[in-house]
Short mmCIF file of C-alpha atoms in Angstrom, two decimals:
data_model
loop_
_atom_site.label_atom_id
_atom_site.label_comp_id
_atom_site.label_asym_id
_atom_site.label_seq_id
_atom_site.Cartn_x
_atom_site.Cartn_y
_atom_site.Cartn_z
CA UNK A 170 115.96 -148.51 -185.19
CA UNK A 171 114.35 -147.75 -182.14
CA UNK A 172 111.70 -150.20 -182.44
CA UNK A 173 114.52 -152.87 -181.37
CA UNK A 174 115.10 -150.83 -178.23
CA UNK A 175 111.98 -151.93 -176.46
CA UNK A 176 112.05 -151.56 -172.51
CA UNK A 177 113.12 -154.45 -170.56
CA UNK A 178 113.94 -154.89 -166.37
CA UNK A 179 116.45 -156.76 -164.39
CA UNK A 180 115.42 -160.22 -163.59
CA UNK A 181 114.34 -160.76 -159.61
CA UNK A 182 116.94 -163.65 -159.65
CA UNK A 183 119.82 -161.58 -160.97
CA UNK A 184 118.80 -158.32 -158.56
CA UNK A 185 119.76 -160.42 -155.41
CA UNK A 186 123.04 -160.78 -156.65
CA UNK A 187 123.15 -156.99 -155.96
CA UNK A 188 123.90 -157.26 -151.95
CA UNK A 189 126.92 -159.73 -152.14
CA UNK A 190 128.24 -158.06 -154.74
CA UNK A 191 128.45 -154.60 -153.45
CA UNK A 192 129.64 -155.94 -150.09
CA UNK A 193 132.47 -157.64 -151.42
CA UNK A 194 132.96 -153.94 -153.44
CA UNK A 195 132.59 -151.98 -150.40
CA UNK A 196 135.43 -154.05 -148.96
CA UNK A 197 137.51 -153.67 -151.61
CA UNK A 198 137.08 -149.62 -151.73
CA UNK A 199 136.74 -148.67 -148.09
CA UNK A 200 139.92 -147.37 -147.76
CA UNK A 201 140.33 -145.60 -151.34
CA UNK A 202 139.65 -142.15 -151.39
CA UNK A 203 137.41 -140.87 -154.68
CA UNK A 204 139.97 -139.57 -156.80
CA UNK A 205 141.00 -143.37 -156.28
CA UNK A 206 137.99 -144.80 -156.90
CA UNK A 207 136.95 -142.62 -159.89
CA UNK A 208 139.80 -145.15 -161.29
CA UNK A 209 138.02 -148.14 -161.42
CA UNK A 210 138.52 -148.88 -164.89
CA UNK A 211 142.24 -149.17 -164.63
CA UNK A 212 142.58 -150.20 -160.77
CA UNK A 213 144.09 -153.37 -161.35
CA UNK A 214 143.57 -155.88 -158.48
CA UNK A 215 144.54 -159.35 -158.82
CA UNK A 216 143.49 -160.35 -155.28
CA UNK A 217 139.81 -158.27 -155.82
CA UNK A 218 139.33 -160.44 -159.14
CA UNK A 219 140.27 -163.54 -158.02
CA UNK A 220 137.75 -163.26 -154.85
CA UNK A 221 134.93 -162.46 -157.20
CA UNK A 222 136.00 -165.39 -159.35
CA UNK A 223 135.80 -167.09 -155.81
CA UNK A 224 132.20 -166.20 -155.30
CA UNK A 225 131.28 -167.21 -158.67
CA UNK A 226 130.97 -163.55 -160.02
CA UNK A 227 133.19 -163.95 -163.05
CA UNK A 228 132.06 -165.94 -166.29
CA UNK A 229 128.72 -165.27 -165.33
CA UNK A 230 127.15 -165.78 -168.55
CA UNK A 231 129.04 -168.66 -169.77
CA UNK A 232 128.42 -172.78 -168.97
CA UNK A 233 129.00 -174.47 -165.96
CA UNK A 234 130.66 -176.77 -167.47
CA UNK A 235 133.47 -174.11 -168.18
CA UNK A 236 133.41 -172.87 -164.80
CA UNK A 237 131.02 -170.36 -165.31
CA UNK A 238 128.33 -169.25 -163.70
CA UNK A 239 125.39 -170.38 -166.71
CA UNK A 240 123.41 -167.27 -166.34
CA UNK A 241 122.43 -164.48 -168.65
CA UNK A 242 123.63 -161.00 -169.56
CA UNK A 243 121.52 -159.56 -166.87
CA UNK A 244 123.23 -160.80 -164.36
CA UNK A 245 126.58 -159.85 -165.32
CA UNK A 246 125.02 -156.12 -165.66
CA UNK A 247 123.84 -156.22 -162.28
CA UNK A 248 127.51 -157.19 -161.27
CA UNK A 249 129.15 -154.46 -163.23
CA UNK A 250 126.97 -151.72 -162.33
CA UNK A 251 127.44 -152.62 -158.51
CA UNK A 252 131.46 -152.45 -159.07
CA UNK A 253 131.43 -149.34 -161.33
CA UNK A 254 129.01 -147.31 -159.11
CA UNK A 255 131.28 -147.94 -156.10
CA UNK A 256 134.75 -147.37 -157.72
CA UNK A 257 136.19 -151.26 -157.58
CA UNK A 258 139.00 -152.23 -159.19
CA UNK A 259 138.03 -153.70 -161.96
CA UNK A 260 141.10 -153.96 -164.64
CA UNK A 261 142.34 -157.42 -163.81
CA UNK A 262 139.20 -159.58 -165.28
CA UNK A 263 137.67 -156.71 -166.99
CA UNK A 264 138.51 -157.43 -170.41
CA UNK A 265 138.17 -161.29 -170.03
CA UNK A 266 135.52 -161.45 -168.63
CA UNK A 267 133.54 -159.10 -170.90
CA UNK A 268 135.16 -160.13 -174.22
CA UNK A 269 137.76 -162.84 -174.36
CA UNK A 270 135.54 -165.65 -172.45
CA UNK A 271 132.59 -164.86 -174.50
CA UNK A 272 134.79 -164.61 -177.91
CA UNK A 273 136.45 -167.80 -177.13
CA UNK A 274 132.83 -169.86 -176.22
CA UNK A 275 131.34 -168.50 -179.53
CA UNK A 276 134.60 -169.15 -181.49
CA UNK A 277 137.47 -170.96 -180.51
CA UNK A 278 137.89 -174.65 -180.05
CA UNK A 279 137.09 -177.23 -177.61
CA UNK A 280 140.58 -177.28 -176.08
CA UNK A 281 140.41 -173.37 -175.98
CA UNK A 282 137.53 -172.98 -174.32
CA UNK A 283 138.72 -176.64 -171.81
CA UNK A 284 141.93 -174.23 -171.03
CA UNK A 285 141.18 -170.76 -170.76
CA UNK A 286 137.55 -170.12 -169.63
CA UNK A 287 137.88 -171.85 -166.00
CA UNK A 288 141.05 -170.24 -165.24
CA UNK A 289 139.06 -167.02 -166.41
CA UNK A 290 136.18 -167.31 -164.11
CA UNK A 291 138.71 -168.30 -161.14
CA UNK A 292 140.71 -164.85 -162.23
CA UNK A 293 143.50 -166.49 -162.85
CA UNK A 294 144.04 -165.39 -166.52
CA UNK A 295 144.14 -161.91 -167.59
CA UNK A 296 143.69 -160.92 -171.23
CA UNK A 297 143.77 -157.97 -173.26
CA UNK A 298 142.55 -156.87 -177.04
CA UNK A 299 144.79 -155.81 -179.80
CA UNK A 300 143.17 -154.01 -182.09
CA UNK A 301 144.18 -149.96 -182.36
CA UNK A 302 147.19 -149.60 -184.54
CA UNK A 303 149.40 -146.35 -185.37
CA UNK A 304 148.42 -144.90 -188.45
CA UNK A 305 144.98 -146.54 -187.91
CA UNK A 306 143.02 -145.77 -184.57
CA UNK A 307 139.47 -147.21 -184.99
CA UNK A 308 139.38 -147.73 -188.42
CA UNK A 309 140.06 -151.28 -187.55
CA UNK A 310 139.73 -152.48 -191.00
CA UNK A 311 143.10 -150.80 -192.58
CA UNK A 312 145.10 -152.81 -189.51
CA UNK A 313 148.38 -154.03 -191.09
CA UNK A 314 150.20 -155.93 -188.27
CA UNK A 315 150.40 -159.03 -189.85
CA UNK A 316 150.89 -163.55 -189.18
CA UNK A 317 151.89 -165.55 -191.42
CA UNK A 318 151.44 -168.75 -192.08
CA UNK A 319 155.12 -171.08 -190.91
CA UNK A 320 155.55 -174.93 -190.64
CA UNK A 321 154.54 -174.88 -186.86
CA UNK A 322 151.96 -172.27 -186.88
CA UNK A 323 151.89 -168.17 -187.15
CA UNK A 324 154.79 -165.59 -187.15
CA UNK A 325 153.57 -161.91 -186.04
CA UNK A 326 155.45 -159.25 -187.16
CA UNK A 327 154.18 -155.33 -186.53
CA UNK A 328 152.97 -153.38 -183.60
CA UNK A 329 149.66 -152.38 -181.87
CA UNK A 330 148.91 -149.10 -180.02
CA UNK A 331 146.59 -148.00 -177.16
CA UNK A 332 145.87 -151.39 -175.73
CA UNK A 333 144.98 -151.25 -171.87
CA UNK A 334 147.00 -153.16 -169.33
CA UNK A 335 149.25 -155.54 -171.46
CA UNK A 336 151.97 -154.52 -168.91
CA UNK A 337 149.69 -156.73 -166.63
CA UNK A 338 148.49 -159.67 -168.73
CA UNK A 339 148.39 -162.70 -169.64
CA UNK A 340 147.46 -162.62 -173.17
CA UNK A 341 146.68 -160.71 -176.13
CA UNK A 342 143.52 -161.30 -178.68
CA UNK A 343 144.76 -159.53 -181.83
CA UNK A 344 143.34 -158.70 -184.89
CA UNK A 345 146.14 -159.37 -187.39
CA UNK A 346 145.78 -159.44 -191.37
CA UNK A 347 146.71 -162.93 -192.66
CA UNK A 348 146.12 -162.49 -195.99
CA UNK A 349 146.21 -159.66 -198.82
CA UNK A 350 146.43 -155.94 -197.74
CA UNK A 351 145.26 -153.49 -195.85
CA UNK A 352 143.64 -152.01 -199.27
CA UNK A 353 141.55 -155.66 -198.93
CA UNK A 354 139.94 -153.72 -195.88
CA UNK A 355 137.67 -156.31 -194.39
CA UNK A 356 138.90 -159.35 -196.21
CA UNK A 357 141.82 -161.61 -194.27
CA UNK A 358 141.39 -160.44 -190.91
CA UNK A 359 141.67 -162.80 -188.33
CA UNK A 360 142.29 -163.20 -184.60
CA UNK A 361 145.00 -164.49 -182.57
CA UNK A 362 145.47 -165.31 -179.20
CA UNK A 363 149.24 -163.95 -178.11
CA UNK A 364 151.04 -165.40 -175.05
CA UNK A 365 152.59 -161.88 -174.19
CA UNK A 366 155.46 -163.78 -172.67
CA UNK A 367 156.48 -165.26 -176.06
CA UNK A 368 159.82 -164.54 -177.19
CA UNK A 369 159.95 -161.17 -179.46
CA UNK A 370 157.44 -159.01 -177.63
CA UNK A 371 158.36 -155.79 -176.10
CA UNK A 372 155.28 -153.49 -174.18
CA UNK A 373 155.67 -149.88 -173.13
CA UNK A 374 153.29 -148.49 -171.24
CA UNK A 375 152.28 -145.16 -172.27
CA UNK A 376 152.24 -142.03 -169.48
CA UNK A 377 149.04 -140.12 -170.00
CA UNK A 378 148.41 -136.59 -168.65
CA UNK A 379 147.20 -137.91 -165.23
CA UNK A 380 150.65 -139.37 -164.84
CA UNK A 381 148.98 -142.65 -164.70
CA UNK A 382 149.97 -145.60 -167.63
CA UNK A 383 147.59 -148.12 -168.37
CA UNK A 384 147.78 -147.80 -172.17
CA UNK A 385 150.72 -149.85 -173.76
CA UNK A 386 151.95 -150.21 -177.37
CA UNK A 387 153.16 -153.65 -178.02
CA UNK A 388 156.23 -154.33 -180.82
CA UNK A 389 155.84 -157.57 -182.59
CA UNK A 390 159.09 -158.92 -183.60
CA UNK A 391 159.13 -162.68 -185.45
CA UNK A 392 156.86 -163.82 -183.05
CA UNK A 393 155.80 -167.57 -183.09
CA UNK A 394 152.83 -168.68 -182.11
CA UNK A 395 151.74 -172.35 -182.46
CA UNK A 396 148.62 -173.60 -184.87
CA UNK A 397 146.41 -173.54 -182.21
CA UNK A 398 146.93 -169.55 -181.52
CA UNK A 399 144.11 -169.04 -184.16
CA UNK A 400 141.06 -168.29 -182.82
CA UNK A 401 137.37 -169.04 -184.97
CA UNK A 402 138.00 -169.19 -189.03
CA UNK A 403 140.55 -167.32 -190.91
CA UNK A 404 139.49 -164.54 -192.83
CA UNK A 405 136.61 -164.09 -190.23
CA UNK A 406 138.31 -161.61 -187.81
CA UNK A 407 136.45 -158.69 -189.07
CA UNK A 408 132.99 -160.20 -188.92
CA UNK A 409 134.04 -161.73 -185.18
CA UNK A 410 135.34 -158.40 -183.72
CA UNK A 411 132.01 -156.58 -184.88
CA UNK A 412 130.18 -159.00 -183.19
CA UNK A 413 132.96 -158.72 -179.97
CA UNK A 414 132.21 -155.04 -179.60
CA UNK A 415 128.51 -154.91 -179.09
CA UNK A 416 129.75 -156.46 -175.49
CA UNK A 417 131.97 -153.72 -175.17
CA UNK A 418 129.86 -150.94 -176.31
CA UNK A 419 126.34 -151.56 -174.72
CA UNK A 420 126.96 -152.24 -171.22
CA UNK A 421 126.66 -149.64 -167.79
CA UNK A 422 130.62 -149.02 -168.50
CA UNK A 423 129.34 -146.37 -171.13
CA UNK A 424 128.05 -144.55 -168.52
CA UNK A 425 129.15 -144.35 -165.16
CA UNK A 426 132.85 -143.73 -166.07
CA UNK A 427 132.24 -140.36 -164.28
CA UNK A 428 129.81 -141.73 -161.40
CA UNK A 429 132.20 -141.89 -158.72
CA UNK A 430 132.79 -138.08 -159.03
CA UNK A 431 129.29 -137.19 -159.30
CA UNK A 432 128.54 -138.88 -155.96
CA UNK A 433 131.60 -137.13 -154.26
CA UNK A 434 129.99 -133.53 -156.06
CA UNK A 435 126.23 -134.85 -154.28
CA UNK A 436 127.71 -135.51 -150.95
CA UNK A 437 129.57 -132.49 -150.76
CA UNK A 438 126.23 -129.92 -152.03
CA UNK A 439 124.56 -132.59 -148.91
CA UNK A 440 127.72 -131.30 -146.49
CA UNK A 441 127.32 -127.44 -147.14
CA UNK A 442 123.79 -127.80 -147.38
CA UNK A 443 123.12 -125.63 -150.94
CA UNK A 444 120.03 -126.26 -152.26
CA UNK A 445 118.75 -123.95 -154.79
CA UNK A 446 116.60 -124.15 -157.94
CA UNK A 447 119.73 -124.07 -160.39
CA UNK A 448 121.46 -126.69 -158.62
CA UNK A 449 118.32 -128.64 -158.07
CA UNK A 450 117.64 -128.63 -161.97
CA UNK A 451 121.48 -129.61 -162.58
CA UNK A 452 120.72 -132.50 -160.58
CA UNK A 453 117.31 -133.43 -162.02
CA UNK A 454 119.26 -133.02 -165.40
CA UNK A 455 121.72 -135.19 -164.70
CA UNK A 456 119.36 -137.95 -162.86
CA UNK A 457 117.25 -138.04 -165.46
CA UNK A 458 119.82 -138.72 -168.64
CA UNK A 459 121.51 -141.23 -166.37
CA UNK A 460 118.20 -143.07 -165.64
CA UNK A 461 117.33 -143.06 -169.72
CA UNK A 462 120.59 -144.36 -170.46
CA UNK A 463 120.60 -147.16 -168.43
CA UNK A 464 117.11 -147.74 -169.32
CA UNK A 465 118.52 -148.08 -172.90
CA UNK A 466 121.54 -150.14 -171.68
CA UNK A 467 119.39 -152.38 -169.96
CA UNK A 468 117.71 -153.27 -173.23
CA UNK A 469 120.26 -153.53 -174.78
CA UNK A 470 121.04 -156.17 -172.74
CA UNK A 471 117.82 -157.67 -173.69
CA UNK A 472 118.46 -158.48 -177.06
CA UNK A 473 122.12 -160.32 -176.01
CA UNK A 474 120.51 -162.37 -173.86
CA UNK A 475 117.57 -163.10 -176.44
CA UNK A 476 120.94 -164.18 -178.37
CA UNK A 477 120.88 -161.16 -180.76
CA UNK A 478 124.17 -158.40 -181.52
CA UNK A 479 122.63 -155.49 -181.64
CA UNK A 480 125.74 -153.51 -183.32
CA UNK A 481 123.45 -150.21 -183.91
CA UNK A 482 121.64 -150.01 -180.70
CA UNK A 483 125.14 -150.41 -178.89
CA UNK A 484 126.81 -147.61 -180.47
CA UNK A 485 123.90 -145.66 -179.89
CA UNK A 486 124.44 -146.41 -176.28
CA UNK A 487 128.05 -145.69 -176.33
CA UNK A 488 127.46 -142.46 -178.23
CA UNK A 489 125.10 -141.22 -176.18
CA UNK A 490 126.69 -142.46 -173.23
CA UNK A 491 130.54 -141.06 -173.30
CA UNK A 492 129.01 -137.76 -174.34
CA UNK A 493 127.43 -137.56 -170.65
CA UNK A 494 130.19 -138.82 -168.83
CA UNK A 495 132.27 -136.19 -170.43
CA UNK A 496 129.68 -133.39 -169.57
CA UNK A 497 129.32 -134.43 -166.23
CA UNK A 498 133.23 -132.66 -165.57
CA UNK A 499 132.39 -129.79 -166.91
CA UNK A 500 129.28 -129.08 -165.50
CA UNK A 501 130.14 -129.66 -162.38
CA UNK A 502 133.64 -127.95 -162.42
CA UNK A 503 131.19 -124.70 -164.25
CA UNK A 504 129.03 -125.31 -160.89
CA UNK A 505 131.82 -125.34 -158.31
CA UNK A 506 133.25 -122.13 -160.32
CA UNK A 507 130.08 -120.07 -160.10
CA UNK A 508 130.12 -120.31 -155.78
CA UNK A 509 134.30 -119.44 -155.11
CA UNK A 510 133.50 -119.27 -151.77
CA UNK A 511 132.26 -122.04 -150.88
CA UNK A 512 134.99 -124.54 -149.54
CA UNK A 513 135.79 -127.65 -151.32
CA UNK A 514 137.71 -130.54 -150.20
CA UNK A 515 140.72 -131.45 -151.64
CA UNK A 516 139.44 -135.11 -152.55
CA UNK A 517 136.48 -133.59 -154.48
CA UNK A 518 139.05 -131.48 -156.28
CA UNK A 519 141.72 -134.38 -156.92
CA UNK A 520 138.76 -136.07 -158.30
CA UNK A 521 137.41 -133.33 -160.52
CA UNK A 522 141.09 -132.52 -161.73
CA UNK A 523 141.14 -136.57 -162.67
CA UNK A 524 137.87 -137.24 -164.72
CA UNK A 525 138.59 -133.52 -166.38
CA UNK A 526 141.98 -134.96 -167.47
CA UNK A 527 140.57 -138.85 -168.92
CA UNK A 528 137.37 -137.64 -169.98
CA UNK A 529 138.32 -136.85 -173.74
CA UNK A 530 139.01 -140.59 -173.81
CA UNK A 531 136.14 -141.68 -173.17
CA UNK A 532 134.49 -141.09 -176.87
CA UNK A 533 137.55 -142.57 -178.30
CA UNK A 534 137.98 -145.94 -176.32
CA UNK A 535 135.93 -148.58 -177.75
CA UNK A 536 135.10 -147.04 -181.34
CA UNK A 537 135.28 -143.03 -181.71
CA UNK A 538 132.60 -141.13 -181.88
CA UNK A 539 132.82 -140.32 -185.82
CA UNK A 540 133.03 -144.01 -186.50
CA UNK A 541 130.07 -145.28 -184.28
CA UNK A 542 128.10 -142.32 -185.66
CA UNK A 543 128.81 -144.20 -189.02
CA UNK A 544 127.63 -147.26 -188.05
CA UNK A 545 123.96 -145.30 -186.34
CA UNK A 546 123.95 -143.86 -189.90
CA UNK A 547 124.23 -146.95 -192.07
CA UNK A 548 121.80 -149.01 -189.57
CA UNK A 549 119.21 -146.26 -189.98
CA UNK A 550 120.03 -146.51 -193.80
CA UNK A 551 121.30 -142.60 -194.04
CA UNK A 552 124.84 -144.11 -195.92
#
């Protein structure tokens, strides 16, 4: 398996998009403290998205004749890994621009990729994925929220669970079953797109222990959707999301969920001036995993834009990835334990108390760990 992880670099031409896109980022987060900022993932910013879609930093990777920007994957990593590392906002496009827009060029239709992809790379439309359902979690396959077939088009009926900021958007992807049961497993999946201001929807966010809600769960309730609404084949939902998630899973998001609070822990050892041999190897330790997983992420990247879905090698990354983002907390909470004396802020705390609360969501968003450790098994042909 790790023969298809061979080491690749970041194109010179997608590298200077670096500087414009951290200034417009340092804008956007000069006034956000880093407890702030460590929320990047659920900071939801129309007005930040809409002046990246302005300077052509949305839709990066899809045509110009949709509005995009008709570049690779490489450049869109260069733009996430600018945002992420400074703490932008970053919920408004996120999921459309990393999954929807690509899922609808592959799949949909010419009039669904005409309407929604140039209103995506303007950040005008925001979308979000239904796939987590009670009873279910990431075993995607036994999903029972079902459409079914009407005169006009699709009626949804049944309710999804977990799906982040549908209070805010414009539309839902679903996976829904449209044929036989969950027992079929894989067979008559297919996916939906859900205008989440159609008669019969109700969202409720969900209040996690941060006291923030960006999670919803979403009641389906004879919902019509027109003909149209289907997205790719039917029946073909289940091969379409596998393919969907190697975006999700692969990129710099599986590893600098934590960054912003490991640059607040490195500027305050800077501002009291500690430097020892334990703290020096903490650092090393944590410089070095973050450089081999991005090394890894970065190829990754490689084989999307050679056109490939590298399914195993992303949920290595993932795997891999979420399990240092969730020791990052705990090291460096164990660090600022062992020296009670010395003074720390109360942003650095606010921000430790934060990524200590989210972090056990990390391994679960995007696939758990037990399930992508499945799929690493059954690439490497141990199941």
């Amino acid at each position: 398996m790790f023969d298809t992880l061979e080491p690749s670099s970041l194109p010179p031409e997608d590298e200077a998009l670096r500087s414009r896109v951290r200034a417009l980022a340092a804008a956007a987060t000069a006034a956000r403290p880093a407890d702030v900022r460590a929320r990047s993932w659920q900071g939801f910013d129309a007005d930040f998205s809409r002046k990246l879609g302005a300077a052509g930093l949305l839709g990066l990777t899809l045509p110009k004749a949709y509005g995009g920007g008709e570049r690779g994957p490489f450049a869109r990593f260069v733009v996430v890994e600018e945002l992420l590392s400074a703490g932008a906002p970053v919920a408004a496009h996120w999921i459309a621009d990393r999954q929807s827009a690509p899922l609808i060029l592959n799949y949909g239709t010419e009039a669904q990729r005409q309407f929604y992809l140039p209103r995506i790379c303007r950040g005008e439309l925001f979308f979000c994925i239904g796939m987590s359902e009670p009873g279910s979690g990431s075993d995607l396959a036994s999903v029972r929220t079902r459409a079914e077939r009407t005169a006009g088009g699709w009626r949804v009926n049944g309710q999804k669970i977990w799906t982040t900021g549908a209070m805010h958007c414009d539309y839902m992807i679903a996976l829904l079953r449209t044929s036989g049961s969950a027992e079929d497993r894989h067979a008559g999946l297919s996916q939906l797109i859900i205008d989440l201001k159609a008669p019969g929807i109700t969202i409720r966010p969900i209040v996690d222990l941060t006291g923030d809600a960006h999670f919803c769960e979403i009641f389906f309730e004879d919902v019509d959707l027109p003909a149209d609404a289907l997205i790719g084949a039917e029946g073909e939902g289940w091969k379409q999301v596998t393919a969907e998630l190697a975006f999700e899973r692969s990129g710099p998001e599986r590893i600098y969920s934590s960054v912003v609070l490991l640059d607040a822990w490195a500027r305050h050892l800077q501002h009291i001036g500690r430097d020892d041999p334990a703290v020096r190897a903490l650092v090393g330790d944590f410089t070095a995993r973050l450089a081999t997983l991005r090394a890894m992420s970065i190829a990754c990247t490689a084989r999307l834009a050679a056109g490939e879905s590298p399914v195993v090698e992303a949920s290595l990354v993932k795997d891999l990835g979420t399990a240092f983002e969730q020791h990052l907390p705990v090291a460096i909470g164990d660090d600022l334990a062992a020296h009670p004396d010395e003074p720390v802020s109360d942003e650095l705390y606010r921000t430790l108390t934060y990524v200590t609360h989210v972090a056990p969501s990390f391994s679960l968003r995007g696939g758990t760990r037990e399930i992508l450790r499945g799929i690493i098994a059954r690439g490497m042909g141990l199941r």
